Coordinates of N, CA and C and ligand atoms in Angstrom, one line a residue:
M30 N 17.7 -3.5 2.7 CA 16.8 -2.5 2.9 C 15.4 -3.1 3.1
R31 N 14.8 -2.9 4.3 CA 13.5 -3.5 4.6 C 12.6 -2.3 5.0
L32 N 11.7 -2.0 4.1 CA 10.9 -0.8 4.3 C 9.4 -1.1 4.5
I33 N 8.7 -0.2 5.2 CA 7.3 -0.3 5.4 C 6.7 1.0 4.9
L34 N 5.8 1.0 4.0 CA 5.1 2.3 3.6 C 3.8 2.4 4.3
L35 N 3.6 3.4 5.1 CA 2.3 3.6 5.7 C 1.6 4.9 5.0
G36 N 0.4 5.1 5.3 CA -0.3 6.2 4.7 C -1.7 5.8 4.2
A37 N -2.6 6.7 4.2 CA -4.0 6.5 3.9 C -4.1 6.0 2.4
P38 N -5.2 5.4 2.1 CA -5.4 5.0 0.7 C -5.3 6.3 -0.2
G39 N -4.7 6.2 -1.3 CA -4.6 7.3 -2.3 C -3.5 8.3 -2.1
V40 N -2.6 8.0 -1.1 CA -1.5 9.0 -0.9 C -0.3 8.7 -1.9
G41 N -0.4 7.6 -2.6 CA 0.6 7.3 -3.6 C 1.6 6.2 -3.1
K42 N 1.2 5.4 -2.1 CA 2.2 4.4 -1.6 C 2.6 3.4 -2.7
G43 N 1.6 3.0 -3.6 CA 2.0 2.0 -4.6 C 3.0 2.6 -5.6
T44 N 2.8 3.8 -6.0 CA 3.7 4.4 -7.0 C 5.1 4.5 -6.3
Q45 N 5.2 5.0 -5.1 CA 6.5 5.2 -4.4 C 7.1 3.8 -4.1
A46 N 6.3 2.9 -3.8 CA 6.8 1.5 -3.6 C 7.5 1.0 -4.8
N47 N 6.9 1.2 -6.0 CA 7.4 0.7 -7.3 C 8.8 1.4 -7.5
L48 N 8.9 2.7 -7.2 CA 10.2 3.4 -7.4 C 11.2 2.9 -6.5
L49 N 10.8 2.7 -5.2 CA 11.8 2.1 -4.2 C 12.3 0.7 -4.6
A50 N 11.3 -0.1 -5.1 CA 11.7 -1.5 -5.5 C 12.7 -1.5 -6.6
R51 N 12.4 -0.5 -7.6 CA 13.4 -0.5 -8.7 C 14.7 0.0 -8.3
K52 N 14.7 1.1 -7.5 CA 16.0 1.7 -7.1 C 16.9 0.8 -6.3
F53 N 16.2 0.1 -5.3 CA 17.0 -0.8 -4.4 C 17.0 -2.3 -4.8
A54 N 16.4 -2.5 -6.0 CA 16.3 -3.9 -6.5 C 15.8 -4.9 -5.4
I55 N 14.7 -4.5 -4.9 CA 14.0 -5.4 -3.9 C 12.5 -5.6 -4.3
P56 N 11.9 -6.7 -3.9 CA 10.5 -6.9 -4.3 C 9.6 -5.9 -3.5
K57 N 8.5 -5.5 -4.2 CA 7.4 -4.8 -3.6 C 6.4 -5.8 -3.2
V58 N 6.0 -5.8 -1.9 CA 5.0 -6.7 -1.4 C 3.8 -5.8 -1.0
A59 N 2.8 -5.8 -1.9 CA 1.6 -5.0 -1.8 C 0.4 -5.9 -1.5
T60 N -0.1 -5.8 -0.3 CA -1.1 -6.7 0.1 C -2.4 -6.5 -0.7
G61 N -2.7 -5.3 -1.0 CA -3.9 -5.0 -1.9 C -3.8 -5.7 -3.2
D62 N -2.6 -5.6 -3.8 CA -2.4 -6.2 -5.1 C -2.5 -7.8 -5.0
I63 N -1.9 -8.3 -3.9 CA -1.9 -9.8 -3.8 C -3.4 -10.2 -3.6
L64 N -4.2 -9.4 -2.8 CA -5.6 -9.8 -2.6 C -6.4 -9.7 -3.9
R65 N -6.1 -8.6 -4.7 CA -6.9 -8.4 -5.9 C -6.6 -9.5 -6.9
A66 N -5.3 -10.0 -6.9 CA -5.0 -11.1 -7.8 C -5.7 -12.3 -7.4
A67 N -5.8 -12.5 -6.0 CA -6.4 -13.7 -5.5 C -7.9 -13.7 -5.8
V68 N -8.5 -12.5 -5.8 CA -10.0 -12.4 -6.1 C -10.2 -12.7 -7.6
Q69 N -9.3 -12.2 -8.4 CA -9.4 -12.4 -9.9 C -9.2 -13.9 -10.2
E70 N -8.3 -14.6 -9.5 CA -8.1 -16.0 -9.8 C -9.1 -16.9 -9.1
G71 N -9.9 -16.3 -8.2 CA -11.0 -17.1 -7.6 C -10.4 -18.1 -6.5
T72 N -9.2 -17.8 -5.9 CA -8.7 -18.7 -4.9 C -9.5 -18.6 -3.6
E73 N -9.2 -19.5 -2.7 CA -10.0 -19.5 -1.5 C -9.7 -18.1 -0.7
I74 N -8.5 -17.7 -0.7 CA -8.2 -16.4 0.0 C -9.0 -15.3 -0.7
G75 N -9.0 -15.3 -2.0 CA -9.7 -14.3 -2.8 C -11.2 -14.3 -2.4
I76 N -11.8 -15.5 -2.4 CA -13.2 -15.6 -2.1 C -13.5 -15.0 -0.6
R77 N -12.6 -15.4 0.3 CA -12.8 -14.9 1.7 C -12.6 -13.4 1.8
A78 N -11.7 -12.8 1.0 CA -11.4 -11.4 1.2 C -12.3 -10.5 0.5
K79 N -12.9 -10.9 -0.6 CA -13.6 -10.0 -1.5 C -14.7 -9.1 -0.8
R80 N -15.5 -9.7 0.0 CA -16.6 -8.9 0.6 C -16.1 -7.8 1.5
Y81 N -15.0 -8.0 2.2 CA -14.4 -7.0 3.0 C -13.9 -5.9 2.1
M82 N -13.2 -6.3 1.1 CA -12.5 -5.3 0.2 C -13.6 -4.4 -0.5
D83 N -14.6 -5.0 -1.0 CA -15.7 -4.3 -1.7 C -16.4 -3.3 -0.8
A84 N -16.4 -3.6 0.5 CA -17.1 -2.7 1.5 C -16.1 -1.7 2.1
G85 N -14.8 -1.7 1.7 CA -13.8 -0.8 2.3 C -13.4 -1.2 3.7
E86 N -13.7 -2.4 4.1 CA -13.3 -2.9 5.4 C -12.0 -3.6 5.3
L87 N -11.4 -3.8 6.5 CA -10.1 -4.6 6.5 C -10.4 -6.1 6.5
V88 N -9.6 -6.8 5.8 CA -9.6 -8.3 5.8 C -9.1 -8.7 7.1
P89 N -9.7 -9.8 7.7 CA -9.2 -10.2 9.1 C -7.7 -10.4 9.2
D90 N -7.2 -10.0 10.4 CA -5.8 -10.0 10.7 C -5.2 -11.4 10.4
K91 N -5.8 -12.4 10.9 CA -5.2 -13.7 10.8 C -4.9 -14.1 9.4
L92 N -5.8 -13.9 8.5 CA -5.6 -14.2 7.1 C -4.4 -13.3 6.5
M93 N -4.4 -12.0 6.9 CA -3.4 -11.1 6.4 C -2.0 -11.5 6.9
V94 N -1.9 -11.8 8.2 CA -0.6 -12.1 8.8 C 0.0 -13.4 8.1
E95 N -0.9 -14.4 7.9 CA -0.4 -15.6 7.3 C 0.1 -15.4 5.9
L96 N -0.7 -14.6 5.2 CA -0.4 -14.3 3.8 C 1.0 -13.5 3.7
V97 N 1.2 -12.6 4.6 CA 2.4 -11.8 4.5 C 3.6 -12.6 5.0
E98 N 3.4 -13.4 6.0 CA 4.6 -14.2 6.5 C 5.0 -15.2 5.4
D99 N 4.1 -15.8 4.8 CA 4.4 -16.7 3.6 C 5.2 -16.0 2.6
R100 N 4.8 -14.8 2.3 CA 5.4 -14.0 1.2 C 6.8 -13.6 1.6
L101 N 7.0 -13.1 2.8 CA 8.3 -12.6 3.3 C 9.3 -13.8 3.5
A102 N 8.8 -15.0 3.6 CA 9.7 -16.1 3.8 C 10.3 -16.6 2.5
Q103 N 9.8 -16.0 1.4 CA 10.3 -16.5 0.1 C 11.7 -15.9 -0.2
A104 N 12.4 -16.6 -1.0 CA 13.8 -16.3 -1.1 C 14.1 -14.9 -1.6
D105 N 13.2 -14.4 -2.5 CA 13.5 -13.0 -3.0 C 13.5 -11.9 -2.0
C106 N 12.9 -12.2 -0.8 CA 12.8 -11.2 0.2 C 14.0 -11.2 1.2
R107 N 14.9 -12.2 1.0 CA 16.1 -12.2 1.9 C 16.9 -11.0 1.8
G108 N 17.0 -10.4 0.6 CA 17.8 -9.2 0.4 C 17.1 -7.9 0.7
G109 N 15.9 -8.0 1.2 CA 15.1 -6.8 1.5 C 13.8 -6.8 0.8
F110 N 12.9 -5.8 1.1 CA 11.6 -5.7 0.5 C 11.0 -4.4 0.9
V111 N 10.0 -4.0 0.1 CA 9.2 -2.8 0.5 C 7.7 -3.3 0.7
L112 N 7.2 -3.1 1.9 CA 5.8 -3.5 2.2 C 4.9 -2.3 1.9
D113 N 3.9 -2.6 1.1 CA 2.9 -1.5 0.8 C 1.5 -2.0 1.2
G114 N 1.0 -1.3 2.2 CA -0.4 -1.7 2.7 C -0.4 -2.7 3.8
F115 N 0.7 -3.0 4.4 CA 0.8 -3.8 5.6 C 2.0 -3.4 6.4
P116 N 1.8 -3.3 7.7 CA 0.7 -3.6 8.6 C -0.3 -2.5 8.6
R117 N -1.6 -2.8 8.8 CA -2.7 -1.8 8.8 C -3.4 -1.8 10.1
T118 N -3.0 -2.7 11.0 CA -3.6 -2.7 12.4 C -2.4 -2.9 13.4
L119 N -2.7 -2.5 14.6 CA -1.6 -2.6 15.6 C -1.3 -4.1 15.8
H120 N -2.3 -5.0 15.7 CA -2.1 -6.4 15.8 C -1.2 -6.9 14.7
Q121 N -1.4 -6.5 13.5 CA -0.6 -6.9 12.4 C 0.9 -6.4 12.6
A122 N 1.0 -5.2 13.1 CA 2.4 -4.6 13.3 C 3.1 -5.4 14.4
Q123 N 2.4 -5.8 15.4 CA 3.1 -6.6 16.5 C 3.5 -8.0 15.9
K124 N 2.6 -8.6 15.2 CA 2.9 -9.9 14.6 C 4.1 -9.8 13.6
L125 N 4.0 -8.8 12.8 CA 5.1 -8.6 11.8 C 6.5 -8.4 12.6
D126 N 6.4 -7.6 13.6 CA 7.6 -7.3 14.4 C 8.2 -8.6 14.9
K127 N 7.4 -9.5 15.5 CA 7.8 -10.7 16.0 C 8.4 -11.6 14.9
F128 N 7.7 -11.7 13.8 CA 8.2 -12.5 12.7 C 9.5 -12.1 12.2
L129 N 9.7 -10.8 12.0 CA 11.0 -10.2 11.5 C 12.1 -10.4 12.5
Q130 N 11.8 -10.3 13.8 CA 12.8 -10.5 14.8 C 13.3 -12.0 14.7
Q131 N 12.3 -12.9 14.7 CA 12.7 -14.3 14.6 C 13.5 -14.6 13.4
S132 N 13.2 -13.9 12.3 CA 13.8 -14.2 11.0 C 15.1 -13.4 10.9
Q133 N 15.5 -12.6 11.9 CA 16.6 -11.7 11.9 C 16.6 -10.8 10.7
M134 N 15.4 -10.2 10.5 CA 15.3 -9.2 9.4 C 14.7 -8.0 9.9
P135 N 15.3 -7.2 10.8 CA 14.7 -6.0 11.4 C 14.4 -5.0 10.3
I136 N 13.4 -4.2 10.5 CA 13.1 -3.2 9.4 C 14.0 -2.0 9.5
T137 N 14.3 -1.4 8.3 CA 15.1 -0.3 8.2 C 14.3 1.0 8.7
A138 N 13.1 1.1 8.1 CA 12.3 2.3 8.5 C 10.9 2.0 8.1
A139 N 10.0 2.7 8.8 CA 8.6 2.8 8.3 C 8.3 4.2 7.9
V140 N 7.9 4.4 6.7 CA 7.6 5.8 6.2 C 6.2 6.0 6.0
S141 N 5.7 7.1 6.6 CA 4.3 7.4 6.5 C 4.2 8.6 5.5
I142 N 3.4 8.3 4.4 CA 3.3 9.4 3.4 C 1.9 10.1 3.7
E143 N 2.0 11.4 3.8 CA 0.8 12.1 4.3 C 0.3 13.2 3.3
V144 N -1.0 13.1 3.1 CA -1.7 14.0 2.1 C -3.0 14.4 2.8
E145 N -3.5 15.6 2.5 CA -4.8 16.0 3.2 C -6.0 15.3 2.6
Q146 N -7.0 15.2 3.4 CA -8.1 14.3 3.0 C -8.8 14.7 1.7
A147 N -9.1 16.0 1.5 CA -9.8 16.4 0.3 C -9.0 16.0 -1.0
E148 N -7.7 16.1 -0.9 CA -6.9 15.8 -2.0 C -6.9 14.2 -2.2
I149 N -7.0 13.5 -1.2 CA -7.1 12.0 -1.3 C -8.3 11.6 -2.0
V150 N -9.5 12.2 -1.6 CA -10.7 11.9 -2.2 C -10.7 12.2 -3.7
R151 N -10.1 13.4 -4.0 CA -10.0 13.8 -5.4 C -9.1 12.8 -6.2
R152 N -8.0 12.4 -5.6 CA -7.2 11.4 -6.3 C -7.9 10.1 -6.6
L153 N -8.5 9.6 -5.5 CA -9.1 8.2 -5.6 C -10.3 8.1 -6.5
T154 N -11.1 9.2 -6.5 CA -12.3 9.1 -7.3 C -12.0 9.2 -8.8
H155 N -10.8 9.8 -9.1 CA -10.4 9.9 -10.5 C -9.3 8.8 -10.9
R156 N -9.1 7.9 -10.0 CA -8.1 6.8 -10.4 C -8.7 5.8 -11.3
R157 N -7.9 5.4 -12.3 CA -8.3 4.3 -13.2 C -7.1 3.4 -13.4
I158 N -7.4 2.1 -13.5 CA -6.3 1.2 -13.5 C -6.4 0.2 -14.7
C159 N -5.3 -0.2 -15.2 CA -5.3 -1.1 -16.3 C -5.5 -2.5 -15.8
R160 N -6.6 -3.1 -16.4 CA -6.9 -4.5 -16.0 C -5.8 -5.5 -16.3
H161 N -5.0 -5.1 -17.3 CA -4.0 -6.1 -17.7 C -2.7 -6.0 -17.0
C162 N -2.1 -4.7 -16.9 CA -0.8 -4.6 -16.4 C -0.7 -3.9 -15.0
G163 N -1.9 -3.3 -14.6 CA -1.9 -2.7 -13.3 C -1.5 -1.3 -13.2
Q164 N -1.0 -0.7 -14.4 CA -0.6 0.7 -14.4 C -1.8 1.6 -14.0
D165 N -1.5 2.6 -13.1 CA -2.6 3.4 -12.8 C -2.5 4.8 -13.4
Y166 N -3.7 5.4 -13.6 CA -3.8 6.7 -14.3 C -4.7 7.5 -13.4
N167 N -4.7 8.8 -13.6 CA -5.6 9.7 -12.9 C -6.2 10.6 -13.9
L168 N -7.6 10.7 -14.0 CA -8.2 11.5 -15.0 C -7.8 12.9 -15.0
I169 N -7.4 13.4 -13.8 CA -7.0 14.9 -13.7 C -5.5 15.0 -13.9
Y170 N -4.7 14.2 -13.1 CA -3.2 14.5 -13.0 C -2.4 13.7 -14.1
N171 N -2.9 12.6 -14.5 CA -2.2 11.7 -15.4 C -3.2 11.0 -16.3
P172 N -3.8 11.7 -17.2 CA -5.0 11.1 -17.9 C -4.5 10.1 -18.9
P173 N -5.3 9.1 -19.1 CA -5.0 8.0 -20.0 C -5.2 8.5 -21.5
P174 N -4.7 7.8 -22.5 CA -4.9 8.2 -23.9 C -6.4 8.3 -24.2
E175 N -6.7 9.0 -25.2 CA -8.2 9.3 -25.5 C -9.0 8.1 -25.8
D176 N -8.4 7.0 -26.2 CA -9.2 5.8 -26.5 C -9.5 5.0 -25.2
N177 N -9.0 5.6 -24.0 CA -9.2 5.0 -22.7 C -8.6 3.6 -22.6
K178 N -7.5 3.4 -23.3 CA -6.8 2.2 -23.2 C -5.4 2.5 -22.6
C179 N -4.8 1.5 -22.0 CA -3.5 1.7 -21.3 C -2.4 2.0 -22.3
R180 N -1.7 3.1 -21.9 CA -0.6 3.6 -22.8 C 0.5 2.5 -22.9
I181 N 0.7 1.7 -21.9 CA 1.8 0.7 -21.9 C 1.4 -0.6 -22.7
C182 N 0.2 -1.1 -22.4 CA -0.1 -2.4 -23.0 C -1.4 -2.4 -23.8
G183 N -2.1 -1.3 -23.8 CA -3.3 -1.3 -24.6 C -4.5 -1.9 -23.8
G184 N -4.3 -2.3 -22.6 CA -5.3 -3.0 -21.8 C -6.5 -2.1 -21.5
E185 N -7.6 -2.7 -21.1 CA -8.8 -1.9 -20.7 C -8.6 -1.3 -19.3
L186 N -9.1 0.0 -19.2 CA -9.0 0.6 -17.9 C -10.3 0.5 -17.1
Y187 N -10.2 0.4 -15.8 CA -11.4 0.3 -15.0 C -11.2 1.1 -13.7
Q188 N -12.3 1.3 -13.0 CA -12.3 2.0 -11.7 C -12.5 0.9 -10.6
R189 N -11.6 0.8 -9.7 CA -11.7 -0.1 -8.6 C -13.1 0.0 -7.9
E190 N -13.7 -1.1 -7.6 CA -15.0 -1.0 -6.9 C -14.9 -0.2 -5.6
D191 N -13.7 -0.3 -4.9 CA -13.6 0.5 -3.6 C -13.1 1.9 -3.8
D192 N -13.0 2.3 -5.1 CA -12.6 3.7 -5.3 C -13.9 4.6 -5.6
K193 N -15.1 4.0 -5.3 CA -16.3 4.8 -5.4 C -16.4 5.7 -4.2
E194 N -17.0 6.8 -4.2 CA -16.9 7.8 -3.2 C -17.4 7.3 -1.8
E195 N -18.5 6.5 -1.8 CA -19.1 6.0 -0.5 C -18.0 5.1 0.2
T196 N -17.4 4.3 -0.6 CA -16.4 3.3 0.0 C -15.1 4.0 0.4
I197 N -14.8 5.1 -0.3 CA -13.6 5.8 0.1 C -13.7 6.4 1.4
V198 N -14.9 7.0 1.7 CA -15.1 7.6 3.0 C -14.9 6.6 4.1
R199 N -15.4 5.4 3.9 CA -15.3 4.3 4.9 C -13.8 3.9 5.0
R200 N -13.1 3.8 3.9 CA -11.7 3.4 4.0 C -10.9 4.4 4.7
L201 N -11.2 5.7 4.6 CA -10.4 6.7 5.3 C -10.7 6.6 6.8
Q202 N -12.0 6.3 7.1 CA -12.4 6.2 8.6 C -11.6 5.0 9.2
V203 N -11.6 3.9 8.4 CA -10.9 2.7 8.9 C -9.4 3.0 9.1
Y204 N -8.9 3.8 8.1 CA -7.4 4.2 8.3 C -7.2 4.9 9.6
R205 N -8.1 5.9 9.8 CA -7.9 6.7 11.0 C -7.9 5.9 12.3
T206 N -8.9 5.0 12.4 CA -9.1 4.3 13.6 C -8.1 3.1 13.8
E207 N -7.9 2.4 12.7 CA -7.1 1.1 12.7 C -5.6 1.4 12.5
T208 N -5.3 2.2 11.5 CA -3.9 2.3 11.0 C -3.1 3.4 11.6
E209 N -3.8 4.5 12.0 CA -3.0 5.6 12.7 C -2.2 5.1 13.9
P210 N -2.8 4.2 14.7 CA -2.0 3.7 15.9 C -0.7 3.0 15.5
V211 N -0.7 2.5 14.3 CA 0.5 1.8 13.8 C 1.7 2.8 13.7
K212 N 1.4 4.0 13.4 CA 2.5 5.0 13.3 C 3.2 5.2 14.6
K213 N 2.4 5.2 15.7 CA 2.9 5.4 17.1 C 3.8 4.2 17.4
F214 N 3.4 3.0 17.0 CA 4.1 1.8 17.2 C 5.6 1.9 16.7
Y215 N 5.7 2.4 15.4 CA 7.0 2.6 14.9 C 7.8 3.8 15.4
A216 N 7.0 4.8 15.8 CA 7.6 6.0 16.4 C 8.3 5.7 17.7
K217 N 7.7 4.8 18.5 CA 8.3 4.4 19.8 C 9.6 3.6 19.5
K218 N 9.7 3.0 18.4 CA 10.9 2.2 18.1 C 11.9 3.1 17.3
S219 N 11.6 4.4 17.2 CA 12.4 5.3 16.5 C 12.6 4.9 15.0
K220 N 11.6 4.3 14.4 CA 11.7 3.9 13.0 C 10.9 4.7 12.1
L221 N 10.0 5.6 12.6 CA 9.1 6.3 11.8 C 9.6 7.5 11.1
K222 N 9.4 7.6 9.8 CA 9.7 8.8 9.1 C 8.4 9.4 8.5
I223 N 8.2 10.7 8.4 CA 7.0 11.2 7.8 C 7.4 12.0 6.6
V224 N 6.7 11.8 5.5 CA 7.0 12.4 4.3 C 5.7 13.0 3.7
R225 N 5.8 14.3 3.2 CA 4.7 14.9 2.6 C 4.4 14.3 1.2
G226 N 3.2 13.9 0.9 CA 2.9 13.2 -0.3 C 2.3 14.1 -1.4
S227 N 2.2 15.4 -1.1 CA 1.7 16.3 -2.2 C 2.9 16.7 -3.1
G228 N 2.6 17.1 -4.3 CA 3.6 17.4 -5.3 C 3.8 16.3 -6.3
S229 N 4.7 16.4 -7.2 CA 4.8 15.4 -8.3 C 5.4 14.1 -7.7
T230 N 5.2 13.1 -8.5 CA 5.8 11.7 -8.0 C 7.3 11.9 -7.8
E231 N 8.0 12.6 -8.6 CA 9.5 12.7 -8.5 C 9.8 13.5 -7.2
E232 N 9.0 14.6 -7.0 CA 9.3 15.4 -5.7 C 9.1 14.5 -4.5
V233 N 8.0 13.8 -4.5 CA 7.7 12.9 -3.3 C 8.8 11.9 -3.1
F234 N 9.3 11.3 -4.2 CA 10.3 10.3 -4.2 C 11.6 10.9 -3.6
E235 N 11.9 12.1 -4.0 CA 13.1 12.8 -3.5 C 13.0 13.0 -2.0
N236 N 11.9 13.5 -1.6 CA 11.6 13.7 -0.1 C 11.8 12.4 0.6
L237 N 11.3 11.3 0.0 CA 11.3 10.0 0.7 C 12.8 9.5 0.8
L238 N 13.5 9.7 -0.3 CA 14.9 9.2 -0.2 C 15.7 10.1 0.8
A239 N 15.4 11.4 0.9 CA 16.1 12.2 1.9 C 15.7 11.8 3.3
A240 N 14.4 11.5 3.5 CA 14.0 11.0 4.8 C 14.7 9.7 5.2
L241 N 15.0 8.9 4.2 CA 15.5 7.6 4.5 C 17.1 7.6 4.7
T242 N 17.7 8.7 4.2 CA 19.1 8.7 4.1 C 19.8 8.3 5.5
P243 N 19.4 8.9 6.6 CA 20.0 8.5 7.9 C 19.9 7.0 8.2
A244 N 18.7 6.5 7.8 CA 18.4 5.1 8.2 C 19.3 4.2 7.3
I245 N 19.5 4.6 6.0 CA 20.3 3.8 5.1 C 21.8 3.8 5.5
C246 N 22.2 4.9 6.0 CA 23.6 5.1 6.3 C 24.1 4.5 7.6
T247 N 23.1 4.1 8.5 CA 23.5 3.6 9.8 C 23.5 2.0 9.7
Ligands
AMP319 P1 -5.1 -1.3 -1.0 O1 -4.9 -1.7 -2.4 O2 -3.9 -1.3 -0.2 O3 -5.9 0.0 -0.8 O4 -6.0 -2.5 -0.4 C1 -7.3 -2.8 -0.9 C2 -8.1 -3.5 0.2 O5 -7.5 -4.8 0.5 C3 -8.3 -2.8 1.5 O6 -9.3 -1.8 1.5 C4 -8.6 -4.0 2.4 O7 -9.9 -4.4 2.3 C5 -7.7 -5.1 1.9 N1 -6.3 -5.0 2.5 C6 -5.1 -4.7 1.9 N2 -4.1 -4.8 2.8 C7 -4.7 -5.1 4.0 C8 -4.2 -5.3 5.3 N3 -2.9 -5.2 5.7 N4 -5.1 -5.7 6.3 C9 -6.4 -5.8 6.0 N5 -7.0 -5.6 4.8 C10 -6.1 -5.3 3.8

């Protein structure tokens, strides 16, 4: 099972990718998580990526393609993977397609999770994340405990720099101009599935599995 999750920031790709990874016992490859870890560790990639991330801009394609190809070449991805946050430009999609063809690892499906913009802004501005284990909370839909510590590990919660309202607006613009065309790319290959991302996590996951069923069975 080789899956790509598309969708604007805040539609719940990360949460659904975790559920897919667990259900199909495949690694989740989330480029945002990889970059944030690199920033925190102060690696060269992290240093190069940080200013783009803080501004809500995309990190240059060349860096992203190298990073993802290295990750997908690792042994744990031989049995499948779920990509979250990549590809985000047409160029990334073309490069990925070529790499997967050469590696004889064609994708099973690309799923676009869709939520209306006002809801996205509401979700992102209220998102809080555990600095320690990465668990995310939402002040409205899934509030953290009263002491504002992570329910799972007791870690400190924080708001991502790019989850501030000004940056969210830019990220959504970038999504429309750069990432929407990626949907067409997979539609032309008959690989695109569209899933509504409103409703509970469980409902969205059910819709997602239903959308994937034909692809899994062929
Ligand atoms: P995310 O956690 O997926 O919202 O990603 C956070 C930020 O990391 C994005 O706003 C970009 O700055 C950067 N990023 C993540 N994935 C990519 C990608 N495929 N291409 C370019 N930049 C990316």
